[in-house]
Short mmCIF file of C-alpha atoms in Angstrom, two decimals:
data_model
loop_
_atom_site.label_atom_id
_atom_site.label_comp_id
_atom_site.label_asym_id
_atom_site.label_seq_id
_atom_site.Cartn_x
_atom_site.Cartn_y
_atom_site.Cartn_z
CA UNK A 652 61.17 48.00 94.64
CA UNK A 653 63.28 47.86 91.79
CA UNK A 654 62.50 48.98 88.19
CA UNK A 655 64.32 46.31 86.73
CA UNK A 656 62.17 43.59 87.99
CA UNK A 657 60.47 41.11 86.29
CA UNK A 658 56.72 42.43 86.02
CA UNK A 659 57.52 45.81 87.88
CA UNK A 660 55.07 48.53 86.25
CA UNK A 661 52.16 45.91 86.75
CA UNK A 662 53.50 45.51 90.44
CA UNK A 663 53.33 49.05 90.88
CA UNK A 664 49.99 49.96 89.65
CA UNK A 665 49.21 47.31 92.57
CA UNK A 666 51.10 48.50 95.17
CA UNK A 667 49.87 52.21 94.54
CA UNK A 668 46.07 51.02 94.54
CA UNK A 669 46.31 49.35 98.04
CA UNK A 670 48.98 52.18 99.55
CA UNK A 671 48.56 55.11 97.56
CA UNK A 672 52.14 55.57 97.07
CA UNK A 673 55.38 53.29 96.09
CA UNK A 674 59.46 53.95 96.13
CA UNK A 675 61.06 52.59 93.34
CA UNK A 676 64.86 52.38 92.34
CA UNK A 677 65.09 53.48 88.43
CA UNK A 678 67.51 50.98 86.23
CA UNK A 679 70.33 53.35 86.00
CA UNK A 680 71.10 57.12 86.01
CA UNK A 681 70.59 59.22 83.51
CA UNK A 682 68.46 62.50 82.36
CA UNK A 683 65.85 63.12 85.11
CA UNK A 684 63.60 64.12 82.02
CA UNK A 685 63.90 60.99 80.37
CA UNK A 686 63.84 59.07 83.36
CA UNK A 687 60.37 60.17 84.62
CA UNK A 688 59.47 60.30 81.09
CA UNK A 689 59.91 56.07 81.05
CA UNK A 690 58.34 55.89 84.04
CA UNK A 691 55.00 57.49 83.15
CA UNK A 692 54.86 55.70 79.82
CA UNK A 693 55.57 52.42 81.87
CA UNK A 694 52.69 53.32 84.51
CA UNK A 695 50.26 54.62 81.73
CA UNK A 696 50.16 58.58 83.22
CA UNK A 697 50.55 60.24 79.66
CA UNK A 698 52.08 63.33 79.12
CA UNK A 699 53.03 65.77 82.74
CA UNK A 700 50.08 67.85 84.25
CA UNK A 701 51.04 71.56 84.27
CA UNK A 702 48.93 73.02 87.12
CA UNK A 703 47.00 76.20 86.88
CA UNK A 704 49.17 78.71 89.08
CA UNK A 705 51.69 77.95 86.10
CA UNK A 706 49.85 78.93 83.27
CA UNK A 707 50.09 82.72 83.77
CA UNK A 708 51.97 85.34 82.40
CA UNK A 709 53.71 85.95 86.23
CA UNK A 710 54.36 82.15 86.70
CA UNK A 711 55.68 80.69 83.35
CA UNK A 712 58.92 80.38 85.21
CA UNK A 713 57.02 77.39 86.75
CA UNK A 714 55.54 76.16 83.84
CA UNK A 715 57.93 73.00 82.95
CA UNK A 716 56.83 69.83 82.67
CA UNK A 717 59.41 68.48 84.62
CA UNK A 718 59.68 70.82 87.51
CA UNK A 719 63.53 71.33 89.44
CA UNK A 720 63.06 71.43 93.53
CA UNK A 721 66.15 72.56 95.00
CA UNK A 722 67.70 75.43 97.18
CA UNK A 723 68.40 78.28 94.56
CA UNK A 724 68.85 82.19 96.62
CA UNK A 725 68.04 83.91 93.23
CA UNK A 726 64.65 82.13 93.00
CA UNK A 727 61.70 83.16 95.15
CA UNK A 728 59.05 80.42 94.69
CA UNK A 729 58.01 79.57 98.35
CA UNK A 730 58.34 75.82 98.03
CA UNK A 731 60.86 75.00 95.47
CA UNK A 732 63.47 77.12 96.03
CA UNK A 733 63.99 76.79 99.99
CA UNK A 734 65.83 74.10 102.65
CA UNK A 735 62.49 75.07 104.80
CA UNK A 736 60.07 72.58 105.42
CA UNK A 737 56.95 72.46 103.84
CA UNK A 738 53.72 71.84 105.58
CA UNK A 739 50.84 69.50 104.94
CA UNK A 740 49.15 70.28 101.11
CA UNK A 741 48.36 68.36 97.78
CA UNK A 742 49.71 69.47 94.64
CA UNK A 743 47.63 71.77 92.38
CA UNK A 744 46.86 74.88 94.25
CA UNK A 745 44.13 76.63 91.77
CA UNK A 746 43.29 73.21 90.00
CA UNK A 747 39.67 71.60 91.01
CA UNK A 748 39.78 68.65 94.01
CA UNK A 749 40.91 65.44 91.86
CA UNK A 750 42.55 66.99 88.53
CA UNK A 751 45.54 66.22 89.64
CA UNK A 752 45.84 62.35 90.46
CA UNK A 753 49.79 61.78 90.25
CA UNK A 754 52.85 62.88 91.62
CA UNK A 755 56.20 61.40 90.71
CA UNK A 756 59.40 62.85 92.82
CA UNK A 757 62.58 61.83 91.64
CA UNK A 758 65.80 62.08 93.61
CA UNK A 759 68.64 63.25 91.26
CA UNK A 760 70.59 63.33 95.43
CA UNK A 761 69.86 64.08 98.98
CA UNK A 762 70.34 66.70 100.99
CA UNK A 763 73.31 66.43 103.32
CA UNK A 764 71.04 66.23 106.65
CA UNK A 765 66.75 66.26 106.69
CA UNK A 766 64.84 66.89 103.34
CA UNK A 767 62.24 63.88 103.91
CA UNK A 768 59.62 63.84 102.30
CA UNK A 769 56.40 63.19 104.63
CA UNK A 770 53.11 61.04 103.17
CA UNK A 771 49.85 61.84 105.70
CA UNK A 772 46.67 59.16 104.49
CA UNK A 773 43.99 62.04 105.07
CA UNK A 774 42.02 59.95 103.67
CA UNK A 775 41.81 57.04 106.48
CA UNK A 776 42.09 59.71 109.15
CA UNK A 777 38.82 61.32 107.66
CA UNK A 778 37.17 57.71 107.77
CA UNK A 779 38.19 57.62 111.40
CA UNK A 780 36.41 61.20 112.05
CA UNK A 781 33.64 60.06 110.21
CA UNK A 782 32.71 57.04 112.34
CA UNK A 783 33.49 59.70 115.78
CA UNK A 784 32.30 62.79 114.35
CA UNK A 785 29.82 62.42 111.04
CA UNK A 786 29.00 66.28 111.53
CA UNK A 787 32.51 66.95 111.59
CA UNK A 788 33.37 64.94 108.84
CA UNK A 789 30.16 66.19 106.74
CA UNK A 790 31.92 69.83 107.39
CA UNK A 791 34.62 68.89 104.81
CA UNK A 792 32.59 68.25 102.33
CA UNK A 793 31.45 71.51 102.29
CA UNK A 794 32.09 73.22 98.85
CA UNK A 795 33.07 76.21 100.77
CA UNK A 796 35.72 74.96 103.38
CA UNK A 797 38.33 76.02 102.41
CA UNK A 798 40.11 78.81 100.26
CA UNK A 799 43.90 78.57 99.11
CA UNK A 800 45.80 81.31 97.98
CA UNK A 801 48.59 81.88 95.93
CA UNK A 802 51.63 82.89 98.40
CA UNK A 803 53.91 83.31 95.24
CA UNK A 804 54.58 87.68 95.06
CA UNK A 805 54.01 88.33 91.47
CA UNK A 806 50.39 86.98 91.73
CA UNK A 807 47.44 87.39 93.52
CA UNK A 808 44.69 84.38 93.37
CA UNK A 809 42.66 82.13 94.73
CA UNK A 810 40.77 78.94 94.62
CA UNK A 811 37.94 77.72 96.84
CA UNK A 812 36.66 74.45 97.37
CA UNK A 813 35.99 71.41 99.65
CA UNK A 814 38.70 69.43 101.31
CA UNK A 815 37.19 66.34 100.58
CA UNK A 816 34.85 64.96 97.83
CA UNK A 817 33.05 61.93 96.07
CA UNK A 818 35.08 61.12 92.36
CA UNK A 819 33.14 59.79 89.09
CA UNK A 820 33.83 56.22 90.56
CA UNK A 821 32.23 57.29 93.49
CA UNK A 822 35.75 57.40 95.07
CA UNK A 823 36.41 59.42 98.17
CA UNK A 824 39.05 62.37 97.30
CA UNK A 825 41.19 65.25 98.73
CA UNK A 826 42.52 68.64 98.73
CA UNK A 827 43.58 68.17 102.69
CA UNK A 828 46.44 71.33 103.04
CA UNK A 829 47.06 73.00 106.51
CA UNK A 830 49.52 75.35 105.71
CA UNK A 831 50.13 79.48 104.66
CA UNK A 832 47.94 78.97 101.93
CA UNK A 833 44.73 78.56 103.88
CA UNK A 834 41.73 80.18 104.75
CA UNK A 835 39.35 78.31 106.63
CA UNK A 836 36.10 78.92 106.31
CA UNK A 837 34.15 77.83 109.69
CA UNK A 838 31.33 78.85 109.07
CA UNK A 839 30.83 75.91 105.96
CA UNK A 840 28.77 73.20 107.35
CA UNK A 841 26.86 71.61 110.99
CA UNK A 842 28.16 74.73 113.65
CA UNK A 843 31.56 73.93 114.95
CA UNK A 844 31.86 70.87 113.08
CA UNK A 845 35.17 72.43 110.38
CA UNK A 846 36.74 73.61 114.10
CA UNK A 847 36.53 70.05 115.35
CA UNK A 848 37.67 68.50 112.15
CA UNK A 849 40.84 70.65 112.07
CA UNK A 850 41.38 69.78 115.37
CA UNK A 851 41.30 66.31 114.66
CA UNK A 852 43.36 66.49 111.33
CA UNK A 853 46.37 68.15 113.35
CA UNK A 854 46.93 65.94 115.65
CA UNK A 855 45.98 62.82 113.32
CA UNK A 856 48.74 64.51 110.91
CA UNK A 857 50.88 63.58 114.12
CA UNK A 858 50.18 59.97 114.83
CA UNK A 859 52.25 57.35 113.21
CA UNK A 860 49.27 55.71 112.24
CA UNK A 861 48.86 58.37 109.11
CA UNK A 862 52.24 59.84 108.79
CA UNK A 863 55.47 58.12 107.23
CA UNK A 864 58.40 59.79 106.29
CA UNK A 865 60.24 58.84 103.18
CA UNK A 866 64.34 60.19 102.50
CA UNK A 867 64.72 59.24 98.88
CA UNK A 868 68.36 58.44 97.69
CA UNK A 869 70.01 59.08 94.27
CA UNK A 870 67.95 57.56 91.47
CA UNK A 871 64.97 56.49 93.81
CA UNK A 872 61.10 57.99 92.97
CA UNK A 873 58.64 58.36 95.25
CA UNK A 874 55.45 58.12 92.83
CA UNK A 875 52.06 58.86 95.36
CA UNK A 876 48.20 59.63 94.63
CA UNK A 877 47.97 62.90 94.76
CA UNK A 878 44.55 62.85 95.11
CA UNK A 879 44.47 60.37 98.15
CA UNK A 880 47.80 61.82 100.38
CA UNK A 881 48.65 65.05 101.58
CA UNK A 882 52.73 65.71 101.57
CA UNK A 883 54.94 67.66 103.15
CA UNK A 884 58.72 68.40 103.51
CA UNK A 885 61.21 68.29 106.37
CA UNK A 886 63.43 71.00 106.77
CA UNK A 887 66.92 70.12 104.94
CA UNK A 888 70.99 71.27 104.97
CA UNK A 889 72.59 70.69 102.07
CA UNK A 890 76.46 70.65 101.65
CA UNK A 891 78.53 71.21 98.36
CA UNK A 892 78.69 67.61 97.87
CA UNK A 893 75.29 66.76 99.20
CA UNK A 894 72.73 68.86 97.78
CA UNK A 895 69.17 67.90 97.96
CA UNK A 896 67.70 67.93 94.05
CA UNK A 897 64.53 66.53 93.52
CA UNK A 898 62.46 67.04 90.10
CA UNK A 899 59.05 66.62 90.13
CA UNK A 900 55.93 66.00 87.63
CA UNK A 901 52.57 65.74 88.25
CA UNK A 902 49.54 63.89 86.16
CA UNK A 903 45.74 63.90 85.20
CA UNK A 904 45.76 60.00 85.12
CA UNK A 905 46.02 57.42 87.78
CA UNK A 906 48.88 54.38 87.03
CA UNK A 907 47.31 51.85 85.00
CA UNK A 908 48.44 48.17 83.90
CA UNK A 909 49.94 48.01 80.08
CA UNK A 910 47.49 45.82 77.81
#
């Protein structure tokens, strides 16, 4: 949709609610800064969420509000920095399941070739294993699932937790990641059941049914519930006049309607 529409914050506090995430065309270019800065206040997000990896000594490099993804061969941070793809994980590595709610991506341009970004709904596909597999579903709950580590050099933590919970609201919520950060812990809940629930996440990861890919074009954002969707990355090749930048920032708050 298109900022500049009559009613458009309001329509995309909807729009998020029923899909969980929403593309929107900003009014005109300008300061990525500013420009995500106009659309929080718009949605209600207050200020950016830094997330706890970032708040160390090693990692204030990362710290920004307003954080610059793009190919850079004198930075090392495993996701930022590289045309790889990324595989299936929600923002906020150290931070507890549901701190952070929001994720705004905004294209400043796209990558010559590739560079999608890819939206899995983890959360239907868990409603589907529930209703096939409640023991297998009841295994992700389990407070001790799963570990993620920090994969960036100059640090060495960790963060363990369960890939799926019950919010305040009484919400269901996610941590869903499947990717060099993980350490499964099969032994957390009804025997087998976190092998079988794995199993079924890959392959629904897979299905069209969950999965969308999104290629954002200059001055597009792709704002999602962090909190409700895993992301990932396709590979990318950039060119010099077609170099994929993105710039994300990431909230504590979920879009809400002005007053």
């Amino acid at each position: 949709m298109d900022f500049t529409e009559h009613d458009a914050p309001n329509q995309l506090v909807h729009i998020l609610e029923e899909r969980g995430f929403a593309v929107v065309a900003m009014a005109a270019p300008g300061p990525p800064d500013a420009i995500l800065s106009s659309l929080a206040a718009a949605l209600r997000l207050g200020d950016p969420y830094v997330p706890a990896l970032y708040r160390y000594a090693e990692t204030k490099g990362y710290s920004a509000s307003y954080a610059d993804i793009r190919s850079d061969t004198k930075d090392h941070h495993p996701g930022f920095s590289t045309t790889a793809g990324q595989a299936w994980h929600v923002d906020g590595l150290l931070d507890d399941i549901g701190d952070i709610k929001t994720t705004i991506l905004y294209c400043v341009s796209a990558a010559h070739r590739g560079g999608d970004t890819l939206l899995f709904n983890s959360l239907a596909a868990f409603a589907e294993l529930r209703e096939k597999d409640p023991a297998a579903a009841e295994a992700l709950l389990s407070p001790r699932a799963l570990n993620r580590r920090s994969t960036i050099s100059a640090i060495d933590l960790n963060a363990t937790g369960p890939v799926f919970s019950v919010d305040e609201e009484g919400d269901l919520i996610t941590r869903y990641t499947d990717n060099e950060t993980c350490t499964w812990n099969f032994a957390a809940g009804p025997p087998g059941g976190l092998q079988r629930a794995l199993a079924f996440f890959r392959s629904a990861s897979d299905n069209p049914r969950y999965r969308l890919a999104i290629r954002l074009t200059a001055g597009e954002a792709l704002i999602f519930r962090n909190d409700r969707l895993a992301h990932g990355r396709q590979s990318y090749e950039d060119k010099p006049n077609a170099r994929r930048h993105l710039v994300r920032a990431l909230y504590a708050n979920v879009p809400t309607m002005p007053n």
